[in-house]
Tab-separated table of C-alpha atoms in Angstrom:
chain	number	residue	atom	x	y	z
X	1	UNK	CA	0.000	0.000	0.000
X	2	UNK	CA	0.912	3.668	-0.205
X	3	UNK	CA	2.876	5.087	2.703
X	4	UNK	CA	4.280	8.626	2.446
X	5	UNK	CA	8.037	8.732	2.839
X	6	UNK	CA	9.203	9.496	6.357
X	7	UNK	CA	6.087	8.278	8.130
X	8	UNK	CA	7.281	4.690	8.205
X	9	UNK	CA	10.334	5.611	10.268
X	10	UNK	CA	8.448	7.881	12.666
X	11	UNK	CA	5.499	5.591	13.409
X	12	UNK	CA	6.754	2.095	14.229
X	13	UNK	CA	4.018	-0.495	14.468
X	14	UNK	CA	3.993	-2.886	17.411
X	15	UNK	CA	1.729	-5.905	17.364
X	16	UNK	CA	0.310	-7.199	20.593
X	17	UNK	CA	-0.221	-10.938	20.503
X	18	UNK	CA	-3.578	-11.695	22.053
X	19	UNK	CA	-4.472	-15.106	23.443
X	20	UNK	CA	-6.776	-17.342	21.463
X	21	UNK	CA	-10.157	-17.292	23.187
X	22	UNK	CA	-11.659	-20.452	24.620
X	23	UNK	CA	-13.884	-22.184	22.092
X	24	UNK	CA	-16.825	-22.332	24.510
X	25	UNK	CA	-16.602	-18.554	25.063
X	26	UNK	CA	-16.623	-17.908	21.329
X	27	UNK	CA	-19.604	-20.203	20.785
X	28	UNK	CA	-21.473	-18.532	23.665
X	29	UNK	CA	-20.816	-15.068	22.181
X	30	UNK	CA	-21.781	-16.269	18.705
X	31	UNK	CA	-25.105	-17.636	19.947
X	32	UNK	CA	-25.733	-14.504	22.004
X	33	UNK	CA	-25.259	-12.372	18.886
X	34	UNK	CA	-27.519	-14.657	16.827
X	35	UNK	CA	-30.438	-14.921	19.275
X	36	UNK	CA	-32.042	-11.513	18.612
X	37	UNK	CA	-31.724	-12.013	14.851
X	38	UNK	CA	-33.389	-15.414	14.481
X	39	UNK	CA	-36.805	-16.881	15.109
X	40	UNK	CA	-37.033	-19.680	17.692
X	41	UNK	CA	-36.855	-22.531	15.149
X	42	UNK	CA	-33.831	-21.090	13.343
X	43	UNK	CA	-32.103	-20.345	16.648
X	44	UNK	CA	-32.593	-23.949	17.858
X	45	UNK	CA	-31.086	-25.173	14.577
X	46	UNK	CA	-28.154	-22.767	14.914
X	47	UNK	CA	-27.726	-23.778	18.552
X	48	UNK	CA	-27.530	-27.428	17.496
X	49	UNK	CA	-24.933	-26.678	14.783
X	50	UNK	CA	-22.900	-24.673	17.292
X	51	UNK	CA	-23.075	-27.402	19.947
X	52	UNK	CA	-22.066	-30.099	17.463
X	53	UNK	CA	-19.168	-27.940	16.324
X	54	UNK	CA	-18.032	-27.097	19.868
X	55	UNK	CA	-18.161	-30.719	21.036
X	56	UNK	CA	-16.881	-32.214	17.773
X	57	UNK	CA	-14.517	-30.960	15.088
X	58	UNK	CA	-14.279	-27.539	16.735
X	59	UNK	CA	-12.208	-29.026	19.579
X	60	UNK	CA	-9.723	-30.508	17.119
X	61	UNK	CA	-9.499	-27.253	15.159
X	62	UNK	CA	-9.055	-25.275	18.392
X	63	UNK	CA	-6.150	-27.534	19.395
X	64	UNK	CA	-4.517	-27.024	15.975
X	65	UNK	CA	-4.995	-23.259	16.254
X	66	UNK	CA	-3.489	-23.115	19.747
X	67	UNK	CA	-0.512	-25.219	18.597
X	68	UNK	CA	0.062	-22.911	15.607
X	69	UNK	CA	-0.149	-19.876	17.856
X	70	UNK	CA	2.534	-21.305	20.168
X	71	UNK	CA	4.839	-21.883	17.184
X	72	UNK	CA	4.181	-18.506	15.543
X	73	UNK	CA	4.579	-15.689	18.045
X	74	UNK	CA	4.014	-13.100	15.288
X	75	UNK	CA	0.352	-14.084	14.959
X	76	UNK	CA	-2.511	-12.567	16.884
X	77	UNK	CA	-6.134	-13.584	17.284
X	78	UNK	CA	-8.888	-11.358	18.556
X	79	UNK	CA	-10.278	-12.037	21.998
X	80	UNK	CA	-13.133	-10.411	23.863
X	81	UNK	CA	-16.184	-9.807	21.686
X	82	UNK	CA	-14.395	-10.783	18.454
X	83	UNK	CA	-15.998	-14.206	18.130
X	84	UNK	CA	-16.280	-13.738	14.367
X	85	UNK	CA	-12.499	-13.607	13.872
X	86	UNK	CA	-12.025	-16.677	16.088
X	87	UNK	CA	-14.630	-18.651	14.143
X	88	UNK	CA	-13.031	-17.456	10.900
X	89	UNK	CA	-9.599	-18.633	12.079
X	90	UNK	CA	-11.097	-22.030	12.942
X	91	UNK	CA	-12.692	-22.180	9.484
X	92	UNK	CA	-9.337	-21.423	7.854
X	93	UNK	CA	-7.749	-24.105	10.028
X	94	UNK	CA	-10.330	-26.653	8.832
X	95	UNK	CA	-9.575	-25.715	5.217
X	96	UNK	CA	-5.802	-25.976	5.759
X	97	UNK	CA	-6.264	-29.437	7.323
X	98	UNK	CA	-8.419	-30.591	4.392
X	99	UNK	CA	-11.405	-31.065	6.702
X	100	UNK	CA	-14.800	-30.697	5.069
X	101	UNK	CA	-16.604	-27.555	6.107
X	102	UNK	CA	-18.439	-28.135	9.427
X	103	UNK	CA	-22.211	-27.587	9.425
X	104	UNK	CA	-21.873	-24.488	11.612
X	105	UNK	CA	-20.366	-22.658	8.625
X	106	UNK	CA	-23.114	-23.860	6.273
X	107	UNK	CA	-25.862	-22.541	8.545
X	108	UNK	CA	-27.817	-19.588	7.124
X	109	UNK	CA	-27.348	-17.753	10.427
X	110	UNK	CA	-23.546	-17.861	9.999
X	111	UNK	CA	-23.852	-16.420	6.497
X	112	UNK	CA	-26.164	-13.640	7.681
X	113	UNK	CA	-24.002	-12.532	10.605
X	114	UNK	CA	-20.998	-12.323	8.276
X	115	UNK	CA	-22.733	-10.202	5.642
X	116	UNK	CA	-21.389	-6.826	6.747
X	117	UNK	CA	-22.960	-4.035	4.729
X	118	UNK	CA	-20.984	-1.368	6.600
X	119	UNK	CA	-17.279	-2.080	6.838
X	120	UNK	CA	-15.425	0.649	8.712
X	121	UNK	CA	-11.933	1.596	9.744
X	122	UNK	CA	-10.665	4.592	11.626
X	123	UNK	CA	-7.654	6.645	10.646
X	124	UNK	CA	-6.966	8.309	13.957
X	125	UNK	CA	-3.555	9.826	13.418
X	126	UNK	CA	-2.972	13.454	12.526
X	127	UNK	CA	-0.225	12.115	10.241
X	128	UNK	CA	-2.863	10.498	8.026
X	129	UNK	CA	-5.015	12.931	6.114
X	130	UNK	CA	-6.610	10.571	3.612
X	131	UNK	CA	-7.140	6.841	3.446
X	132	UNK	CA	-9.546	4.255	2.256
X	133	UNK	CA	-11.353	1.122	3.257
X	134	UNK	CA	-13.287	-1.087	0.880
X	135	UNK	CA	-16.651	-2.798	1.052
X	136	UNK	CA	-16.516	-6.477	1.979
X	137	UNK	CA	-19.773	-7.491	0.249
X	138	UNK	CA	-21.122	-6.401	-3.161
X	139	UNK	CA	-24.074	-4.517	-1.625
X	140	UNK	CA	-21.968	-2.873	1.064
X	141	UNK	CA	-19.979	0.274	1.732
X	142	UNK	CA	-16.408	0.751	2.888
X	143	UNK	CA	-16.030	3.685	5.263
X	144	UNK	CA	-12.683	5.094	6.329
X	145	UNK	CA	-13.099	7.877	8.840
X	146	UNK	CA	-10.951	10.185	10.892
X	147	UNK	CA	-11.867	12.304	13.885
X	148	UNK	CA	-9.497	15.117	14.748
X	149	UNK	CA	-9.694	18.046	17.160
X	150	UNK	CA	-11.391	20.374	14.697
X	151	UNK	CA	-12.694	18.197	11.886
X	152	UNK	CA	-14.255	14.867	11.003
X	153	UNK	CA	-13.776	13.312	7.619
X	154	UNK	CA	-14.601	10.122	5.809
X	155	UNK	CA	-14.106	8.365	2.507
X	156	UNK	CA	-16.898	6.158	1.222
X	157	UNK	CA	-16.284	3.364	-1.258
X	158	UNK	CA	-18.787	1.023	-2.863
X	159	UNK	CA	-19.344	-1.204	-5.858
X	160	UNK	CA	-21.072	0.485	-8.822
X	161	UNK	CA	-24.447	-1.026	-7.859
X	162	UNK	CA	-24.535	1.151	-4.708
X	163	UNK	CA	-24.984	4.907	-4.612
X	164	UNK	CA	-21.940	6.097	-2.641
X	165	UNK	CA	-22.607	9.846	-3.198
X	166	UNK	CA	-26.127	9.480	-1.788
X	167	UNK	CA	-24.794	7.543	1.202
X	168	UNK	CA	-22.197	10.269	1.782
X	169	UNK	CA	-24.999	12.866	1.774
X	170	UNK	CA	-26.747	10.841	4.506
X	171	UNK	CA	-23.531	10.718	6.548
X	172	UNK	CA	-23.138	14.492	6.120
X	173	UNK	CA	-26.752	15.113	7.212
X	174	UNK	CA	-26.315	12.825	10.232
X	175	UNK	CA	-23.181	14.693	11.314
X	176	UNK	CA	-24.962	18.027	10.873
X	177	UNK	CA	-27.789	16.723	13.086
X	178	UNK	CA	-25.339	15.525	15.727
X	179	UNK	CA	-23.583	18.889	15.819
X	180	UNK	CA	-26.928	20.722	15.968
X	181	UNK	CA	-27.947	18.608	18.974
X	182	UNK	CA	-24.606	19.225	20.684
X	183	UNK	CA	-25.026	22.959	20.112
X	184	UNK	CA	-28.618	22.922	21.419
X	185	UNK	CA	-30.164	23.673	18.018
X	186	UNK	CA	-33.276	22.171	16.467
X	187	UNK	CA	-32.670	19.372	13.974
X	188	UNK	CA	-33.525	20.438	10.433
X	189	UNK	CA	-35.373	18.119	8.057
């Protein structure tokens, strides 16, 4: 990618290696995120897929992932609420081991929770004036944003089927409304 000369030397990047979360914690978080999105029948089905995965092939994949992490100290996996990255890493591990895709990943609920229409990234350094972030699905938007002391900016990207200028107008209107509220003004229509 593009990096202006001089910035590389002045802004060294340090990676913090995070522990791999426990599989049962990831499954619990995954189900917790799915529950409000699914009807009772679909949730029971998803719960069954998740339980089968956790008590079956998921254990083997988790052990492989933990072993890889111990051998490769330069890697990092998200902990905390990042169950999606953990499940993704387990999926990649299954693929690398030649294991057929577990049912959890074939479940419609898994597909839905991974269809991210808004994909965002912050550029929070005063050294970065402009950047970009792409959409991760064809009907989505990529939003790179920066918040500084006296300005807020964003770049919107999208596939041609989406109307990025119209979306940017909505972002602009939303920010105007937020500032009006903060300044005690009435919101304009």
